[in-house]
mmCIF file of C-alpha atoms and ligand atoms in Angstrom:
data_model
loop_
_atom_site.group_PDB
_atom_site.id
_atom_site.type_symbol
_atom_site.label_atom_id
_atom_site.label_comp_id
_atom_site.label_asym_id
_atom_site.label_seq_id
_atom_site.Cartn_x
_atom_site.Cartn_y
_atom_site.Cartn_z
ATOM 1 C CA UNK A 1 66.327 95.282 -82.377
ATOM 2 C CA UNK A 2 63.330 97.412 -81.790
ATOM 3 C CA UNK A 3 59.818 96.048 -79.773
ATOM 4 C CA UNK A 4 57.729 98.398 -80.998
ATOM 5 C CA UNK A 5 56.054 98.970 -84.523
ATOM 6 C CA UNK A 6 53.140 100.144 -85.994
ATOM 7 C CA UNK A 7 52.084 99.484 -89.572
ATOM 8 C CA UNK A 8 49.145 100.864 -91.955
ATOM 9 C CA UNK A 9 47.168 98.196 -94.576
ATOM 10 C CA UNK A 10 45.292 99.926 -96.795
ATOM 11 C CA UNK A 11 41.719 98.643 -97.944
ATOM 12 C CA UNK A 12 41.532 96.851 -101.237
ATOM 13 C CA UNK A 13 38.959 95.888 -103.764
ATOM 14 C CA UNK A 14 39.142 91.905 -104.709
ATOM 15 C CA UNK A 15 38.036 90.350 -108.146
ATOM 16 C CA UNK A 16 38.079 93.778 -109.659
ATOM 17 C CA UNK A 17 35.190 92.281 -111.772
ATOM 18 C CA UNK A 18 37.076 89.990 -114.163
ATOM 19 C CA UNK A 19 39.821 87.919 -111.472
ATOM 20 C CA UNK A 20 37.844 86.191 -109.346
ATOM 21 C CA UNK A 21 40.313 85.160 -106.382
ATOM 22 C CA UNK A 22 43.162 86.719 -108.116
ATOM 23 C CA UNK A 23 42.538 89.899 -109.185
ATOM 24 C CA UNK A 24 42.785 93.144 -106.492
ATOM 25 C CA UNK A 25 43.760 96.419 -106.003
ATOM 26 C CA UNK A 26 44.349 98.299 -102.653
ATOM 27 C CA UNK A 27 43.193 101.884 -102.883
ATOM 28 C CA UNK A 28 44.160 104.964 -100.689
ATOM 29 C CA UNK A 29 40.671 105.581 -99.017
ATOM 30 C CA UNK A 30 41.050 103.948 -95.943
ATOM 31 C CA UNK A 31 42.786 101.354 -93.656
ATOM 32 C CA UNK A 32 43.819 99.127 -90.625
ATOM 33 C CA UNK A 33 46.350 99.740 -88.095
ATOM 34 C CA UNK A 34 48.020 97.592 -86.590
ATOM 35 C CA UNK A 35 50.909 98.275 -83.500
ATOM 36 C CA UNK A 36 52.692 95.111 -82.498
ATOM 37 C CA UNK A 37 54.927 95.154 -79.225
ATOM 38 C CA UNK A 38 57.841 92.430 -77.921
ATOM 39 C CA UNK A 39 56.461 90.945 -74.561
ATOM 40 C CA UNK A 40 58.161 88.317 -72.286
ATOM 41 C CA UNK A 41 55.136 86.190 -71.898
ATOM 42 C CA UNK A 42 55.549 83.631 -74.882
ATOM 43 C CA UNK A 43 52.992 84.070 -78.009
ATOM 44 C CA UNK A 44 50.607 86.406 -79.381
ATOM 45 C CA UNK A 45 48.010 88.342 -77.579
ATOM 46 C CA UNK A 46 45.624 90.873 -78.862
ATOM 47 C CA UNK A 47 45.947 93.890 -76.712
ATOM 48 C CA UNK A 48 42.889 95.658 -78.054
ATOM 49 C CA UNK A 49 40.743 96.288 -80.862
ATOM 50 C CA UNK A 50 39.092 99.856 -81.703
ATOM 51 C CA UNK A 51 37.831 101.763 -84.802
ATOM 52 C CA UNK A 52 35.335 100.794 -86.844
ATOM 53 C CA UNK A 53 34.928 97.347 -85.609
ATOM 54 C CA UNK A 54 35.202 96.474 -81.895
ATOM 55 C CA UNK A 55 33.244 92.847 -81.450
ATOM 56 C CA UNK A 56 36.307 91.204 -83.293
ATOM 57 C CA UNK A 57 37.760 87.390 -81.605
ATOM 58 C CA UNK A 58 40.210 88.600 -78.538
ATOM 59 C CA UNK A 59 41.421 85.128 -78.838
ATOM 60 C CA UNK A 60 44.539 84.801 -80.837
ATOM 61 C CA UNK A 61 43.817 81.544 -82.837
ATOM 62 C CA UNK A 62 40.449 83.296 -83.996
ATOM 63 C CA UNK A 63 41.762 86.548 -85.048
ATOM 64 C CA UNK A 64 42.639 87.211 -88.754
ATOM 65 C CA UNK A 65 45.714 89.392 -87.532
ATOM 66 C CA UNK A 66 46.245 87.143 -84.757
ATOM 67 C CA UNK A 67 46.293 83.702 -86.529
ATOM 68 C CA UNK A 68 48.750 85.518 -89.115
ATOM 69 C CA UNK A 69 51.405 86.974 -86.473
ATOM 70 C CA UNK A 70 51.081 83.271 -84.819
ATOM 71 C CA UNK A 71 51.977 81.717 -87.977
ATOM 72 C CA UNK A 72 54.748 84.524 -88.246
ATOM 73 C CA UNK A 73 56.061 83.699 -84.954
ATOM 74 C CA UNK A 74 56.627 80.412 -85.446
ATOM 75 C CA UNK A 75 57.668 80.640 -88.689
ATOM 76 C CA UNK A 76 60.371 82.948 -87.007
ATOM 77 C CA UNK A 77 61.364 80.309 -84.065
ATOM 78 C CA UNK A 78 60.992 83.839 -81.721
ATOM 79 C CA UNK A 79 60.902 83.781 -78.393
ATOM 80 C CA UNK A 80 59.396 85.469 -76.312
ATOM 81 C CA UNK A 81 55.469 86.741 -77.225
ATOM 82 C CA UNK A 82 53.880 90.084 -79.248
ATOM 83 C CA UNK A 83 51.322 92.012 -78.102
ATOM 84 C CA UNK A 84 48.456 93.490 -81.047
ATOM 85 C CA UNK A 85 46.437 96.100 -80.612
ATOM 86 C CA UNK A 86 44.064 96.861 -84.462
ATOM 87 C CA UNK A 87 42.772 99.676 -84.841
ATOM 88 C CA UNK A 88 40.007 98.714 -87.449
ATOM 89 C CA UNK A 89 39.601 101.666 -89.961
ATOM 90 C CA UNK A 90 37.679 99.579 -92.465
ATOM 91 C CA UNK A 91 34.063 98.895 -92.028
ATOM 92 C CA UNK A 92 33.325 94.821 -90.904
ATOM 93 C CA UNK A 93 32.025 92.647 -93.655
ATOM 94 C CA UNK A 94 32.083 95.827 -96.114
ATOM 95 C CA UNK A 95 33.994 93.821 -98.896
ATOM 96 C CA UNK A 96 37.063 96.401 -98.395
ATOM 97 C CA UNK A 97 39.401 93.708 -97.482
ATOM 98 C CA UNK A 98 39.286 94.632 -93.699
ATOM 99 C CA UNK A 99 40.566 90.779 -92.555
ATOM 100 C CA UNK A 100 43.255 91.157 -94.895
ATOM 101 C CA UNK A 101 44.336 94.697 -94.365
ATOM 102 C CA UNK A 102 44.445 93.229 -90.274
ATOM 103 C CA UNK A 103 46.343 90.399 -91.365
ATOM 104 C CA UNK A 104 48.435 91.694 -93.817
ATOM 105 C CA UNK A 105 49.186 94.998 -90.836
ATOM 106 C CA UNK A 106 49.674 92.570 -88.031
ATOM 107 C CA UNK A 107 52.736 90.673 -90.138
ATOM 108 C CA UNK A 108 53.904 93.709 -91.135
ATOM 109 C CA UNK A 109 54.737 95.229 -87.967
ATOM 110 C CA UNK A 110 55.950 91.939 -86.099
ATOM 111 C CA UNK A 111 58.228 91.843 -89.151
ATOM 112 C CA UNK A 112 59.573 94.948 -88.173
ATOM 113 C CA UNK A 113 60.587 93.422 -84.404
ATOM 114 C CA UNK A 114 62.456 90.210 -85.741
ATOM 115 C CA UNK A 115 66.051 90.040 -86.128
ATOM 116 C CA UNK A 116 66.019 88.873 -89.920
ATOM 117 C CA UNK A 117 62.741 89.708 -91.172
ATOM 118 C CA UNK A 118 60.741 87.462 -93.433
ATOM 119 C CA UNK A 119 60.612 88.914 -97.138
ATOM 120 C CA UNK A 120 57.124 89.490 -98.877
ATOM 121 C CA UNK A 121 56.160 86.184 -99.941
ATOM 122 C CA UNK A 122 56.759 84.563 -96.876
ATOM 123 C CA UNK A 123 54.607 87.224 -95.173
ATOM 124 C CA UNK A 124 52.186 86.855 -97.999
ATOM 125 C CA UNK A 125 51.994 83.231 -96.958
ATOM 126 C CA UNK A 126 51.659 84.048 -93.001
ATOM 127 C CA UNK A 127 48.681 86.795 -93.985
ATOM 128 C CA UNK A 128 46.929 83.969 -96.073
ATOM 129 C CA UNK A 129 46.320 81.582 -92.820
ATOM 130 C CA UNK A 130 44.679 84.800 -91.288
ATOM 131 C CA UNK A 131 42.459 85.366 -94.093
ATOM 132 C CA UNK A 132 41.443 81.548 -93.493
ATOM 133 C CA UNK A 133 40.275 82.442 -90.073
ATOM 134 C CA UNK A 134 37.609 84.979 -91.332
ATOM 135 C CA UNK A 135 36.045 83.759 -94.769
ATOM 136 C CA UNK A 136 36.891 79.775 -94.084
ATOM 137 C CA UNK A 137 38.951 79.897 -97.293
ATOM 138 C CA UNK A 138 42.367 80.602 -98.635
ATOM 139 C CA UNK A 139 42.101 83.535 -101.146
ATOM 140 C CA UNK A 140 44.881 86.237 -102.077
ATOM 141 C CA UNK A 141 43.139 88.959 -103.783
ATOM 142 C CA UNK A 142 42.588 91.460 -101.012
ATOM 143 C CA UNK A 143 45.779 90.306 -99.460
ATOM 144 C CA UNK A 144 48.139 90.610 -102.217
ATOM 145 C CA UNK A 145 47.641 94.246 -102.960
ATOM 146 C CA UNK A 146 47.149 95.326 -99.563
ATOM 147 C CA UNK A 147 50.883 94.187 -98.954
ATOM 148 C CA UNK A 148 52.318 94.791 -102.477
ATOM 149 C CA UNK A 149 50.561 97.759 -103.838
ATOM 150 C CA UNK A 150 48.486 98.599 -106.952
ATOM 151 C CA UNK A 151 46.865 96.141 -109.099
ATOM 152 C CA UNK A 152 47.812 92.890 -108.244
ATOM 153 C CA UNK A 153 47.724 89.246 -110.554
ATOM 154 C CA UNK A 154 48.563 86.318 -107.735
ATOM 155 C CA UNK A 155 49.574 83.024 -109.824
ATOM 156 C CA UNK A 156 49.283 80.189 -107.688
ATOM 157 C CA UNK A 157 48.307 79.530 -103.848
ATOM 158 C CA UNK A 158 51.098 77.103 -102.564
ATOM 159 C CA UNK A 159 53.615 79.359 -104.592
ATOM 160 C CA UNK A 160 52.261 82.323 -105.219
ATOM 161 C CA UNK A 161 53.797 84.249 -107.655
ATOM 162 C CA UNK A 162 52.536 88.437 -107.716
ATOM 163 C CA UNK A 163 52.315 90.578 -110.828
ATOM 164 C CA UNK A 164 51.852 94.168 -110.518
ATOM 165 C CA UNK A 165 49.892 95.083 -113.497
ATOM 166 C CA UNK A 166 50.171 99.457 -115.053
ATOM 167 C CA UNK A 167 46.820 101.272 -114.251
ATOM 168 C CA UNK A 168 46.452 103.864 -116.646
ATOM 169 C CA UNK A 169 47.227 107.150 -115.424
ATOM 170 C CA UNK A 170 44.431 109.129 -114.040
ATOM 171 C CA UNK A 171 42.384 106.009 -113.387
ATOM 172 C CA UNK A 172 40.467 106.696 -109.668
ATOM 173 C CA UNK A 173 38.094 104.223 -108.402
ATOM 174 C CA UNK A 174 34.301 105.274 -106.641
ATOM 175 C CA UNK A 175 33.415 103.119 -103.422
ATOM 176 C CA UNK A 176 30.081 103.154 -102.013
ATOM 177 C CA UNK A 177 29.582 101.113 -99.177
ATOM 178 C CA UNK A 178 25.762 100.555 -98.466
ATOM 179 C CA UNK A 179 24.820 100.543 -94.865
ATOM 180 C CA UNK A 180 24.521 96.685 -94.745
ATOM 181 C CA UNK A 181 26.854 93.616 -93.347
ATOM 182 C CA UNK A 182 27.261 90.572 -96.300
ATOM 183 C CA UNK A 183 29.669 87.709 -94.711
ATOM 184 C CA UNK A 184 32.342 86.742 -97.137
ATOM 185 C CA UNK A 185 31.611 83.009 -96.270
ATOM 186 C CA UNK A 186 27.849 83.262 -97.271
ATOM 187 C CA UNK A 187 28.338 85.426 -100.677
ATOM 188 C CA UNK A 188 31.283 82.482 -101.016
ATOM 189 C CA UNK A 189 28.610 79.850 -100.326
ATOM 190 C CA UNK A 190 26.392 80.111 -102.647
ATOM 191 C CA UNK A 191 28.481 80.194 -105.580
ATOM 192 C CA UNK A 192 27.784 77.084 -108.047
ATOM 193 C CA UNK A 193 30.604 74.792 -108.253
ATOM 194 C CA UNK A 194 30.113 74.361 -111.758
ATOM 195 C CA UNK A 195 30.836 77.237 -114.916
ATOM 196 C CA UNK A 196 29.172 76.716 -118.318
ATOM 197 C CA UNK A 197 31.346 76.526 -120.829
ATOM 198 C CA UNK A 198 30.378 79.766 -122.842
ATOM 199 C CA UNK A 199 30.336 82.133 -119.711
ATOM 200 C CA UNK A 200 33.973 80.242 -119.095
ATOM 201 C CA UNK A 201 35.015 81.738 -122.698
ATOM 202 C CA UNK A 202 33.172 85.200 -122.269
ATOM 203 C CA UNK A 203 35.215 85.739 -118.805
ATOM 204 C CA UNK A 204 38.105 84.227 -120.082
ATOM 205 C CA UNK A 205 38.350 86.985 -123.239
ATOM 206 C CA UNK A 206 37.442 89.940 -120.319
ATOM 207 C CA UNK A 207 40.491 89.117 -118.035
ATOM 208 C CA UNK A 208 42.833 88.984 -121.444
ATOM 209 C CA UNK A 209 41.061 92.238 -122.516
ATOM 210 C CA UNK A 210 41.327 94.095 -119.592
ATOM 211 C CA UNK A 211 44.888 93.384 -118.718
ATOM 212 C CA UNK A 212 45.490 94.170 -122.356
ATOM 213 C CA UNK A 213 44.076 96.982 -121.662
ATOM 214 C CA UNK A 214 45.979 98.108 -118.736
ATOM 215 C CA UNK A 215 49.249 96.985 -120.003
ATOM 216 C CA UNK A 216 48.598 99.013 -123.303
ATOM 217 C CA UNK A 217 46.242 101.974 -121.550
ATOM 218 C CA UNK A 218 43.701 101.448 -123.919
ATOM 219 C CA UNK A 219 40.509 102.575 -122.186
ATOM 220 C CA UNK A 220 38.196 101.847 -124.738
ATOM 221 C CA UNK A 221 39.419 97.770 -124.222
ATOM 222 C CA UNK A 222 39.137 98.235 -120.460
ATOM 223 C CA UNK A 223 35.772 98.982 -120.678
ATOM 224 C CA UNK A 224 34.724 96.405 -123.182
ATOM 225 C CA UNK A 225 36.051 94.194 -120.893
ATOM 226 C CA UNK A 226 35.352 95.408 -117.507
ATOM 227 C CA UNK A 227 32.628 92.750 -117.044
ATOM 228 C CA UNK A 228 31.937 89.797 -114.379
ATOM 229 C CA UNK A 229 29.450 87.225 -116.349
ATOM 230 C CA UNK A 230 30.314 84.565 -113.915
ATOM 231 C CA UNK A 231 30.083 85.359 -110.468
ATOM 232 C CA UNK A 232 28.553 88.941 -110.192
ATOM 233 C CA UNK A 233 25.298 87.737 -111.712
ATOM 234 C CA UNK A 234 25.507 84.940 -108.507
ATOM 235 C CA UNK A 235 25.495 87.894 -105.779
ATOM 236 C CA UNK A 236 24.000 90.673 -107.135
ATOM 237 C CA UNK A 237 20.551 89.703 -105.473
ATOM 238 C CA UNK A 238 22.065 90.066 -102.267
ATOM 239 C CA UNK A 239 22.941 93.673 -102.732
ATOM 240 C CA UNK A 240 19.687 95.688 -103.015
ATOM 241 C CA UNK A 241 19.715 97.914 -106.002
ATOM 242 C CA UNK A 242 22.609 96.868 -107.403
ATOM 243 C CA UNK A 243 21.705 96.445 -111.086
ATOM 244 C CA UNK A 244 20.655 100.180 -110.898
ATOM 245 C CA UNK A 245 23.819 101.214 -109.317
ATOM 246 C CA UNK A 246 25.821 100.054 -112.047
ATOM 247 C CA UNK A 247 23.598 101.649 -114.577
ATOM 248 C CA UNK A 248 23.619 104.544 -112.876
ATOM 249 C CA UNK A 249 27.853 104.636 -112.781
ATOM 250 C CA UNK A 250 27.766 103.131 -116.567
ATOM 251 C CA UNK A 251 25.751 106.017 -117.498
ATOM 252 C CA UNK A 252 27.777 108.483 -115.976
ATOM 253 C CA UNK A 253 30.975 107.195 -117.739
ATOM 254 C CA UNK A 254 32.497 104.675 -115.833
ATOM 255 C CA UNK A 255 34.835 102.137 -117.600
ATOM 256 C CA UNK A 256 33.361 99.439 -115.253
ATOM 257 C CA UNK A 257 31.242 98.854 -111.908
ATOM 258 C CA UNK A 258 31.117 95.867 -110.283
ATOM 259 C CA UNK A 259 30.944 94.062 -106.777
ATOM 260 C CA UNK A 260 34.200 95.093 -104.367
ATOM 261 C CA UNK A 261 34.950 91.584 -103.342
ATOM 262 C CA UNK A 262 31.944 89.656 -102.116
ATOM 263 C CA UNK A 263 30.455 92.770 -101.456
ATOM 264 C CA UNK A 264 28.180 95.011 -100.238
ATOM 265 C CA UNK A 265 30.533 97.398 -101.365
ATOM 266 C CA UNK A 266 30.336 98.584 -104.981
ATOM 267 C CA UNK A 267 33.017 99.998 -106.806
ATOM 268 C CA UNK A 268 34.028 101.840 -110.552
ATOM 269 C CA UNK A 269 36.893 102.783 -112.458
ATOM 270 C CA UNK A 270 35.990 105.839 -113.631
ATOM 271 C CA UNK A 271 38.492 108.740 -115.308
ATOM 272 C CA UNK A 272 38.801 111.674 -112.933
ATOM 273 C CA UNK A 273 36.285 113.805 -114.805
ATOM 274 C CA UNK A 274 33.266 111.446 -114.293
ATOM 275 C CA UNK A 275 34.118 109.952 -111.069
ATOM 276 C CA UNK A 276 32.071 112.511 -108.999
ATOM 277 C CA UNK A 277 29.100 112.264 -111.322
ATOM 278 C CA UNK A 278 29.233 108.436 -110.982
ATOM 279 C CA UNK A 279 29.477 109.193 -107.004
ATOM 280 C CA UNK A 280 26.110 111.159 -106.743
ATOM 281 C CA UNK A 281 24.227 108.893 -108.952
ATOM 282 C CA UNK A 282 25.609 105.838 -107.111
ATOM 283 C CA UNK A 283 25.036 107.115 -103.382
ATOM 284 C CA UNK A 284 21.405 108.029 -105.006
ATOM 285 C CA UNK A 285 20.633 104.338 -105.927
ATOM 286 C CA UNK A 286 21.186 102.897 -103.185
ATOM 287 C CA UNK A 287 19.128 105.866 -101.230
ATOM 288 C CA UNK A 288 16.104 105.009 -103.265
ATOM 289 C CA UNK A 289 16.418 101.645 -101.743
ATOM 290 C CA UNK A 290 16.385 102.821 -98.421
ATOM 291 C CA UNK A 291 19.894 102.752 -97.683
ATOM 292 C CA UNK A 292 22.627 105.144 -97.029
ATOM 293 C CA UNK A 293 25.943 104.698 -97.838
ATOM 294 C CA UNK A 294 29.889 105.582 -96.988
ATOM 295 C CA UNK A 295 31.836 106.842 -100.143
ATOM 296 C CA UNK A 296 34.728 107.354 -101.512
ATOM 297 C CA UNK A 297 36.727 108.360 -104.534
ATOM 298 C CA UNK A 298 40.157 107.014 -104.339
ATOM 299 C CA UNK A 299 43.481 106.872 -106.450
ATOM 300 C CA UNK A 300 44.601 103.202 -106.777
ATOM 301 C CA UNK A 301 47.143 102.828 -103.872
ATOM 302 C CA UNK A 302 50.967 102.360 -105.399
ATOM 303 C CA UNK A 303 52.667 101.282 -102.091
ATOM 304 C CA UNK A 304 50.656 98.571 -100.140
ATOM 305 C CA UNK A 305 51.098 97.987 -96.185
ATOM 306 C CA UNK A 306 54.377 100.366 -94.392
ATOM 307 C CA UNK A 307 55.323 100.663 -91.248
ATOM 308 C CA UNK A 308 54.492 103.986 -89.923
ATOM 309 C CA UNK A 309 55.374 104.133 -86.760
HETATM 310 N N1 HSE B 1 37.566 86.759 -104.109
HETATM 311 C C1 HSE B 1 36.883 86.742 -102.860
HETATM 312 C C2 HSE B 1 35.392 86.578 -103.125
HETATM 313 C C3 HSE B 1 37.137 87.997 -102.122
HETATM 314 O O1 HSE B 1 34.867 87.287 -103.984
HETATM 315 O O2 HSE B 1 34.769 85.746 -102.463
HETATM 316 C C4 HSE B 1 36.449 88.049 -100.805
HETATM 317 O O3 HSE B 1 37.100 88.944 -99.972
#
């Protein structure tokens, strides 16, 4: 039995416009690390905390990663305690799925120290009481694909069932993260409880149409359909500039640009020939509002979370 490991969760974009709450893909930008080591003092500790985001909950119960190895643990019947220490390499509040990739990299590598380890679902399950910690709600869109891989359909909560959905080949996806902080629970918050029926339909036809899409690789359908009616319009006040930064990734091709998650991050599947294009005119958006802005062109991540180490 080994008492070391160290596993890598890569960052993921949630909703991908048309599956709110059960919709993601993890892409191959960037992402958490998380070590986790046997100790003799019973339960889980976080060691340490360094990278991007350092003013993270020490305590256990409070920490995404945390909660989610405590929930392993037990789960388990171990004995004995485990020891974290993150090192956050997504931005906090960026809508990259950093408290899932944490989550979903803290069960990963206490996986790797028990004697039978738990399969994916379960650890699915133990990374979902994590993400609880940090948004106040149980979604799996940022934490199925982080674990699984690719684009990811999650059926159900209390039985979650995962579909890997095809991305056409050659498919990358443009991240620009603003300079700004937008708390999951807020952009969550002010949702309306209520749908009208026609935007219900319209939404409805997109998801169809753009897994169509995917599972035939029929761009032209993907980009027809590539297109939130129901919950983008909601947040896209609190992003500054945003209706301009998805003209200004439409217009340079994209098949679709929407809100990564609950944002400020904005993202678009783009074929490899625009992508740059869409980039510049993106990152130049959000400059004329004043703010500056990470980026990133990434290939859709295939693997999901792996111990490394
Ligand atoms: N589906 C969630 C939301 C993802 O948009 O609120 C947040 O990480």
């Amino acid at each position: 039995m080994i008492d070391k490991a160290t596993a890598f969760a890569p960052a993921t974009v949630a909703n991908v416009a048309v599956g709110f709450d059960i919709l993601g893909h993890a892409v191959q930008a960037i992402g958490d690390t998380v070590t986790a080591t046997r100790s003799a003092e019973p339960g889980v500790r976080i060691r340490s905390i360094t990278g991007t985001a350092e003013d993270l909950p020490l305590e256990a119960a409070r920490n995404t990663a945390g909660r989610a190895v405590m929930t392993l643990w037990e789960k388990a019947g171990m004995d004995g305690g485990v020891e974290l220490e993150i090192v956050k390499g997504i931005p906090l509040k960026s809508g990259l799925g950093g408290s899932a990739a944490s989550a979903v990299g803290g069960v990963v590598a206490a996986n790797a120290l028990l004697p039978s380890p738990l399969d994916k679902l379960d650890l699915l399950r133990c990374a979902m009481t994590g993400e609880e910690v940090a948004s106040g709600s149980v979604h799996v869109d940022n934490i199925s694909p982080c674990l699984f891989g690719g684009l990811v359909l999650t059926v159900g909560i209390d039985d979650p069932r995962i579909k890997q959905i095809p991305v056409p080949p050659g498919v990358h996806c443009v991240l620009i993260h603003p300079h700004m902080h937008l708390a999951t629970k807020e952009a969550r918050g002010l949702l309306q409880a209520a749908v009208p029926m026609s935007e219900f339909v319209w939404q409805m036809a997109n998801l169809a149409g753009f897994l169509a899409g995917c599972y035939s690789n029929d761009l032209d359908v993907i980009r027809e359909a590539f297109q939130d009616v129901v919950v983008e319009p909601q947040r896209a006040s609190l992003i500054p500039g945003f209706a301009k930064v998805r003209e200004a990734a439409m217009a340079a091709g994209a098949l679709g640009c929407s809100i990564s998650g609950a944002g400020p991050t904005v993202f678009a599947w783009c074929e490899e020939a625009q992508a740059e294009q869409a980039k510049r005119d993106m990152i130049a958006c959000f400059a004329a509002e004043g703010l500056d802005s990470d980026s990133w062109i990434s290939a859709i991540e295939p693997v999901g979370a792996r111990i490394i180490g």
